[in-house]
Short mmCIF file of C-alpha atoms in Angstrom, two decimals:
data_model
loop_
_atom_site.label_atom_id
_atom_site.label_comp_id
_atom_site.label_asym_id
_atom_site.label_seq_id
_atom_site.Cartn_x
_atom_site.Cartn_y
_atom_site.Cartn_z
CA UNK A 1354 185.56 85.00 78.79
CA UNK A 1355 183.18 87.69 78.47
CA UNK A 1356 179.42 86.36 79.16
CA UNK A 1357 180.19 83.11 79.78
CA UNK A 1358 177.16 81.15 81.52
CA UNK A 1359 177.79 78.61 84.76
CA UNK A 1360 174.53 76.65 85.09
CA UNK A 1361 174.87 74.84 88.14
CA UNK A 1362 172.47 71.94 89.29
CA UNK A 1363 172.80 71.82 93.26
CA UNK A 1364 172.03 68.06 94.71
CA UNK A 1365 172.66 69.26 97.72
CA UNK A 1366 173.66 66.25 99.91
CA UNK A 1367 175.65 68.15 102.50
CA UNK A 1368 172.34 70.84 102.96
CA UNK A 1369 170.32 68.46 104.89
CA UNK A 1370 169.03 71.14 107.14
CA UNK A 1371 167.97 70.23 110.64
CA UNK A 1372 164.99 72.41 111.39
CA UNK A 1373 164.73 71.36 114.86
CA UNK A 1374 167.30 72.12 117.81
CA UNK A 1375 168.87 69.34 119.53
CA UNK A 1376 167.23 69.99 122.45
CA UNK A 1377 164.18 71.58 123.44
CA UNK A 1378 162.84 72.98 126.74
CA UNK A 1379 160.37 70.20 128.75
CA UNK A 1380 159.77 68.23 131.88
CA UNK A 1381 160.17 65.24 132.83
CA UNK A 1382 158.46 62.84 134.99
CA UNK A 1383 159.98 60.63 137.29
CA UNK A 1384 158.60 57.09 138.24
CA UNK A 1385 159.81 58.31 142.16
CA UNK A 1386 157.17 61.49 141.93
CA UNK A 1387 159.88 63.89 141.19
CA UNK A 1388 159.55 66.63 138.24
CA UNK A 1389 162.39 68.50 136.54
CA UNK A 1390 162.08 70.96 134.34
CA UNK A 1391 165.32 71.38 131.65
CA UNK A 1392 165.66 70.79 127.97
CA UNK A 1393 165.32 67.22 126.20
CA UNK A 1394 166.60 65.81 123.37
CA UNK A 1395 164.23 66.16 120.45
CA UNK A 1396 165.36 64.25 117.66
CA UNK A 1397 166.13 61.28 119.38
CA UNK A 1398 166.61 57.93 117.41
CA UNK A 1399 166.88 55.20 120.29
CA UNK A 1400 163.89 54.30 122.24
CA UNK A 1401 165.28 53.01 125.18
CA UNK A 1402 167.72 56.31 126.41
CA UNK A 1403 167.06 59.97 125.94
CA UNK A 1404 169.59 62.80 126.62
CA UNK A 1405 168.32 65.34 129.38
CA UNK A 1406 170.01 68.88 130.74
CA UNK A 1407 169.24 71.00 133.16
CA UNK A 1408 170.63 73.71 131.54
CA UNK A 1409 171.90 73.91 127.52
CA UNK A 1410 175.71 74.20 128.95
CA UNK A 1411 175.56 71.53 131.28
CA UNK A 1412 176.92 67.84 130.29
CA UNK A 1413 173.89 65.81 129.09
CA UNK A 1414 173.41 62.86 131.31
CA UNK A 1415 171.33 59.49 130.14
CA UNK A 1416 167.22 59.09 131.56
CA UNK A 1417 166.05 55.27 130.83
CA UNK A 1418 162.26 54.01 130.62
CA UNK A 1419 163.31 51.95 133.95
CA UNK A 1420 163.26 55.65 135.98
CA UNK A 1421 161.02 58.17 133.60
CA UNK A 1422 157.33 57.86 133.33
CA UNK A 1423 156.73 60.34 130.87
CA UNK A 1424 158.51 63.05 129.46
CA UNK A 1425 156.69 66.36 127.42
CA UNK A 1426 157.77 69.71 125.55
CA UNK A 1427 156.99 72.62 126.70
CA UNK A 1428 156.78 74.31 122.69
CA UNK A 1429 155.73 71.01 121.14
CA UNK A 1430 152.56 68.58 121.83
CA UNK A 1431 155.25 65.93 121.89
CA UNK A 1432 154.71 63.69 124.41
CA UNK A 1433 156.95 60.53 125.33
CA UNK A 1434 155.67 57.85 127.86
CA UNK A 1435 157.52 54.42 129.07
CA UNK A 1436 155.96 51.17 128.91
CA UNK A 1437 157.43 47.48 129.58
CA UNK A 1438 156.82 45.88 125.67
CA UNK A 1439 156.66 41.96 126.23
CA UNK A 1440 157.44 40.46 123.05
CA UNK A 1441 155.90 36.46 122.41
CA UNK A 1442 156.75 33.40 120.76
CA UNK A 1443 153.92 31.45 119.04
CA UNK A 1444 153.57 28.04 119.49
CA UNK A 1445 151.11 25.57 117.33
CA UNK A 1446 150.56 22.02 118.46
CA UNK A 1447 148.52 19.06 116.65
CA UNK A 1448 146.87 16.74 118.33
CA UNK A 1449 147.72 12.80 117.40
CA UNK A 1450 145.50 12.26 114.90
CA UNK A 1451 146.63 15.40 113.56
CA UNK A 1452 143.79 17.21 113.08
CA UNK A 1453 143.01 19.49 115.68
CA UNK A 1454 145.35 22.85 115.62
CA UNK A 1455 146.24 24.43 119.40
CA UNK A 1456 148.13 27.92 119.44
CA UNK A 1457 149.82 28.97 122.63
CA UNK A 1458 151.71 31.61 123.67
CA UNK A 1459 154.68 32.44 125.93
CA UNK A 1460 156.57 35.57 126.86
CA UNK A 1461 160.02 35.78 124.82
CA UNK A 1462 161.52 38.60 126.29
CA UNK A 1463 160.06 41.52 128.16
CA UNK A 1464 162.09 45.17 127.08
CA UNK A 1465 161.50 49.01 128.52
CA UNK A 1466 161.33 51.49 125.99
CA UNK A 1467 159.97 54.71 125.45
CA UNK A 1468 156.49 55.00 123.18
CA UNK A 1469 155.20 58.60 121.77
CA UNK A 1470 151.59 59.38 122.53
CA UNK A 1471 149.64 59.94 119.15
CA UNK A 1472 146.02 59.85 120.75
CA UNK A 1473 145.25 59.90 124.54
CA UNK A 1474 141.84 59.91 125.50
CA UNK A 1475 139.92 56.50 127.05
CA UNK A 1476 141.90 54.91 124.50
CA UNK A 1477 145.18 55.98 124.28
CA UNK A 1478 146.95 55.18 120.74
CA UNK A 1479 151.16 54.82 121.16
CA UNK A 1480 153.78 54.66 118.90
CA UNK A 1481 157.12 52.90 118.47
CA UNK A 1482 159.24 54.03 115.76
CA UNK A 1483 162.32 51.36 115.99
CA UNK A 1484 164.02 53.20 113.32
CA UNK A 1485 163.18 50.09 110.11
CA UNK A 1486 160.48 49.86 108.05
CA UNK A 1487 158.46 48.32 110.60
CA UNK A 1488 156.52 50.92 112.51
CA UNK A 1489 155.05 49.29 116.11
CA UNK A 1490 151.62 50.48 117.23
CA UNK A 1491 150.05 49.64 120.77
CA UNK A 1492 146.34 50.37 122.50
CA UNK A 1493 146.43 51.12 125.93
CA UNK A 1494 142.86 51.48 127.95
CA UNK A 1495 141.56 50.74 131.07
CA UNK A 1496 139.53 47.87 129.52
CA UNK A 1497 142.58 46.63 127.06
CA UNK A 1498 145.00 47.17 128.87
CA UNK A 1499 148.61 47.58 127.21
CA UNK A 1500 148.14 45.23 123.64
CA UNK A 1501 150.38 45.55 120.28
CA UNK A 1502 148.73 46.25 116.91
CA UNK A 1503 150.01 43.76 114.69
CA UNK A 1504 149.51 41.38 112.14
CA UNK A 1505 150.40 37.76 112.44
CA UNK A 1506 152.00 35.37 110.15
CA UNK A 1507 151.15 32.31 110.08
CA UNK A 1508 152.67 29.22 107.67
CA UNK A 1509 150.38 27.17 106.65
CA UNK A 1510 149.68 23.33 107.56
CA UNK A 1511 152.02 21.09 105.30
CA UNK A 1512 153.41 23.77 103.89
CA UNK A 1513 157.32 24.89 103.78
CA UNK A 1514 156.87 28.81 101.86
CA UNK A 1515 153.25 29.86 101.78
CA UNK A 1516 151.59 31.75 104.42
CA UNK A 1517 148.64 33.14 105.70
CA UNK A 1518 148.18 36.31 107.60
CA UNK A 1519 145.81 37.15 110.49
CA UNK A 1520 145.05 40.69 111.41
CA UNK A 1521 144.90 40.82 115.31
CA UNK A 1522 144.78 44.56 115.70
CA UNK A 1523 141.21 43.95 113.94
CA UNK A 1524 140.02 41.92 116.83
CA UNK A 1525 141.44 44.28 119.23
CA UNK A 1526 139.84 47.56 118.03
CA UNK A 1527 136.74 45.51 117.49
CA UNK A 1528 136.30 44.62 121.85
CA UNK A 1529 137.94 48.23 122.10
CA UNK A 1530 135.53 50.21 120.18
CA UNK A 1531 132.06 47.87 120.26
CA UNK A 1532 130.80 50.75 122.81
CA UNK A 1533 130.91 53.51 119.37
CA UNK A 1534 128.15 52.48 116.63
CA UNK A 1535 128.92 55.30 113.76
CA UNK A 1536 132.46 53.46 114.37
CA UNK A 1537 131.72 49.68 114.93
CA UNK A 1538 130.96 48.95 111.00
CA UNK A 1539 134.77 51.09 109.52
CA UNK A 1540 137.02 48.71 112.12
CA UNK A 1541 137.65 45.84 109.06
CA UNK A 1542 138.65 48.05 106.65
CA UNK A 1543 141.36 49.82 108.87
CA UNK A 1544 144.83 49.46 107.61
CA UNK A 1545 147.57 49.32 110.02
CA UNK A 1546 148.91 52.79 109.38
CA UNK A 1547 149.69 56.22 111.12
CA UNK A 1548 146.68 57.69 109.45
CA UNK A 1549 143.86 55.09 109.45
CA UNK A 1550 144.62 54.39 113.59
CA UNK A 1551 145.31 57.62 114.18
CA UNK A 1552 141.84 58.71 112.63
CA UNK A 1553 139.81 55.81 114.24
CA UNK A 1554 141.61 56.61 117.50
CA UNK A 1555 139.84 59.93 117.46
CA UNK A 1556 136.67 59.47 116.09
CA UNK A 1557 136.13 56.77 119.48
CA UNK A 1558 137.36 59.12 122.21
CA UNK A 1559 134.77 61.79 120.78
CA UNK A 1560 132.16 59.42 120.24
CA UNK A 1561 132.69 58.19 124.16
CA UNK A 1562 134.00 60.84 125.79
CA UNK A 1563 137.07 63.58 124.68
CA UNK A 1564 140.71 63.96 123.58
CA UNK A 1565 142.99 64.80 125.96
CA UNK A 1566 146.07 65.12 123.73
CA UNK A 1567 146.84 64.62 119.89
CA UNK A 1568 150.36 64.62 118.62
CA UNK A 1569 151.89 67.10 116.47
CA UNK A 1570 152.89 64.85 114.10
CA UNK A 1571 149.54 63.84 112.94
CA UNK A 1572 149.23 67.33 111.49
CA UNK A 1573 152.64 67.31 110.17
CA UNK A 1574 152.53 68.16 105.97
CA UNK A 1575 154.99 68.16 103.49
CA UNK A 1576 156.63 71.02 103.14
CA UNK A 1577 157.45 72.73 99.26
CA UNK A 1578 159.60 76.23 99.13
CA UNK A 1579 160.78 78.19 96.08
CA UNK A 1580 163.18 80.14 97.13
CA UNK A 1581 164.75 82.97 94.67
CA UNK A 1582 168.20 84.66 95.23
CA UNK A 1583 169.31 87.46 93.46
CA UNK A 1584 172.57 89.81 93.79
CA UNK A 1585 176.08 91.00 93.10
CA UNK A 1586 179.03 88.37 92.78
CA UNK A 1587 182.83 89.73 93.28
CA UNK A 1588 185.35 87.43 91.81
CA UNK A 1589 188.96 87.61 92.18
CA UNK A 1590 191.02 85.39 89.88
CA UNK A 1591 194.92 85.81 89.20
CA UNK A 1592 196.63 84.32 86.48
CA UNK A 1593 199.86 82.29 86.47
CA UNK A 1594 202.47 82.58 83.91
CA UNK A 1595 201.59 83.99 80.61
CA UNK A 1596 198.23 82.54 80.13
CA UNK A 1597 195.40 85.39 79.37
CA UNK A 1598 192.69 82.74 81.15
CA UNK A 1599 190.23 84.38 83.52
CA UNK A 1600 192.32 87.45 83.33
CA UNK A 1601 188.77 89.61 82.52
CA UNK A 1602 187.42 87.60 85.84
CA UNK A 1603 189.91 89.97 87.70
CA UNK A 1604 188.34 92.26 90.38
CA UNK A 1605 184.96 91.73 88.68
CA UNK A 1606 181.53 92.09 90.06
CA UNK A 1607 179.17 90.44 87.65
CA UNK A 1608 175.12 90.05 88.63
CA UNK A 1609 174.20 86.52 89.51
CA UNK A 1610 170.52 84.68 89.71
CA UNK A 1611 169.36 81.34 91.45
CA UNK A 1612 166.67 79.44 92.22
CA UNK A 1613 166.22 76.58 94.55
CA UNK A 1614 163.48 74.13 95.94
CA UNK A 1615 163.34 73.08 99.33
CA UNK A 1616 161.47 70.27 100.46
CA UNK A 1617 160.86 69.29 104.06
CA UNK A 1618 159.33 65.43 104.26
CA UNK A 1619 157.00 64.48 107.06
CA UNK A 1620 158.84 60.78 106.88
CA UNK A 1621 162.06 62.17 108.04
CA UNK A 1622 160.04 63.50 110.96
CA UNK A 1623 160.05 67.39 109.52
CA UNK A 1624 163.20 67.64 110.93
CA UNK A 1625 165.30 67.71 108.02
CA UNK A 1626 165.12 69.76 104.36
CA UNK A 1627 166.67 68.89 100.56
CA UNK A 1628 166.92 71.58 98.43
CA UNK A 1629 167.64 71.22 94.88
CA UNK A 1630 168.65 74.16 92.13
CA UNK A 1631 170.17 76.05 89.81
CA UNK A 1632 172.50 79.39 89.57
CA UNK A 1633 173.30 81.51 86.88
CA UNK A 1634 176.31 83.75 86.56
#
C-alpha cells in the first residue's frame, strides 16, 4: 500500500468555531442608579433575559429589561439598552355609503426587551434582532420619540389576496431628518436595511450635531482565511489474522499536506467560522 493517496474533502459541520467567549467583561446599568461591573453574556439570542456574573466562576444569574437600563462592554462598542416595544393592531372602518376609508389604531400588547444601539447621536438608531428573518428597527429622539421602522401591509378594498404596501419608516425619517438638506432629498430611496439606516443615521447626527457611539457591527466584514498545514504523520496499524493489509502502515511516519478555507460571515454575527478542505497523505 505503498504511495497510496487519501484526498479528503472536510465539510466541517462539527468546526463551527465560536470566535467570541461566552462572556465578556462590562457594566451594567441599573434602572435603581446602581452600576456593577462583571462579565455579560455576549452571544446572547433572547432579547428579553441576559446572563450576568460577577465573576467567571460564579453561577450566572438572569437581568430582565424590567430592572437594566443599559448594559455595555468594556472590549467591544457593544452597547445594549431596554425599551418598552408596544406592538398595534390596525383597524380600517368605512363609512355607510362606503366610500370614505378611516384607519385607527390601538395598542395590542406592550413587551420589554432589550434593543442594541447601532447609532446614538440626536437620533439614536436601535436594533432588534428577534432571531427570524425579520429584522426590527426603531428611531428614538427627543423630537420622535420611541417609533418602529416598518413597512405596512395593507389589503386592498374588495379584495381577498392582493395587497398594497406603505412605507412608514419613510414618513418618519422624513419629520426626523427635515432639519439636514444634503440629506432631505436620499430619505425615499432608503431601503429598510442595516446598511442604508445605518448610513442615513450618520450622515444626520454629523450634519446636526455628532456621534456619540457607532456599533461594532456596522464595520463588521466577511472574513476569508487560507490556511496551509504541513508536517509529519505517525501511523500505527496492526493486522489481524493472516491478512498482509496495512501491514507497510506499521510504525510509519509518512509526510502529510492540507489546505483549508475558513470563512467567518458577518450574518452569523462574526461569531462563528466554516472551514472547508482538503488533506493529502
Amino acid at each position: 500500500m505503498n504511495n497510496k493517496i487519501a484526498l479528503i474533502l472536510l465539510f466541517l459541520v462539527n468546526s463551527f468555531l465560536f470566535a467570541q467567549d461566552k462572556y465578556e467583561p462590562g457594566t451594567v446599568h441599573y434602572k435603581n442608579g446602581n452600576t456593577k461591573k462583571g462579565f455579560i453574556e455576549y452571544y446572547n439570542k433572547s432579547k428579553t433575559v441576559v446572563l450576568f456574573k460577577r465573576n467567571l466562576n460564579d453561577t450566572p444569574i438572569k437581568l430582565t429589561p424590567n430592572t437594566v437600563t443599559s448594559y455595555t462592554f468594556e472590549n467591544l462598542n457593544k452597547k445594549i439598552i431596554s425599551e418598552n416595544i408596544e406592538t398595534y393592531q390596525y383597524k380600517e372602518t368605512y363609512s355607510t355609503n362606503n366610500t370614505e376609508k378611516k384607519i385607527t389604531t390601538e395598542i395590542a400588547n406592550s413587551t420589554s426587551y432589550f434593543l442594541e444601539v447601532l447609532v446614538e447621536g440626536k437620533a439614536n438608531l436601535l436594533f432588534l434582532d428577534t432571531n427570524t428573518n425579520k429584522k426590527r428597527y426603531f428611531l428614538k429622539s427627543d423630537k420622535s420619540g420611541l417609533k418602529e421602522l416598518d413597512i405596512i401591509t395593507r389589503r386592498e378594498k374588495n379584495s381577498q389576496t392582493k395587497n398594497y404596501y406603505i412605507k412608514r419608516y419613510i414618513g418618519i425619517l422624513s419629520l426626523e431628518f427635515n432639519d439636514c438638506e444634503t440629506l432631505k432629498s436620499k430619505i425615499e430611496k432608503l431601503r429598510l436595511t442595516q446598511s442604508d439606516l445605518s448610513k442615513a443615521f450618520i450622515q444626520y447626527n454629523n450634519c446636526t450635531g455628532e456621534i456619540t457611539f457607532e456599533s461594532e457591527r456596522l464595520n463588521r466584514k466577511n472574513l476569508h482565511k487560507i490556511i496551509i498545514e504541513a508536517g509529519l504523520y505517525s501511523s500505527k496499524i496492526k493486522t489481524r489474522g493472516t491478512s498482509l493489509r496495512g501491514s507497510d502502515f506499521d510504525n510509519s511516519i509518512n509526510p502529510g499536506f492540507g489546505i483549508h478555507y475558513l470563512y467567518t460571515p458577518t450574518a452569523l454575527s462574526s461569531a462563528v467560522s466554516l472551514s472547508i478542505g482538503a488533506s493529502y497523505n
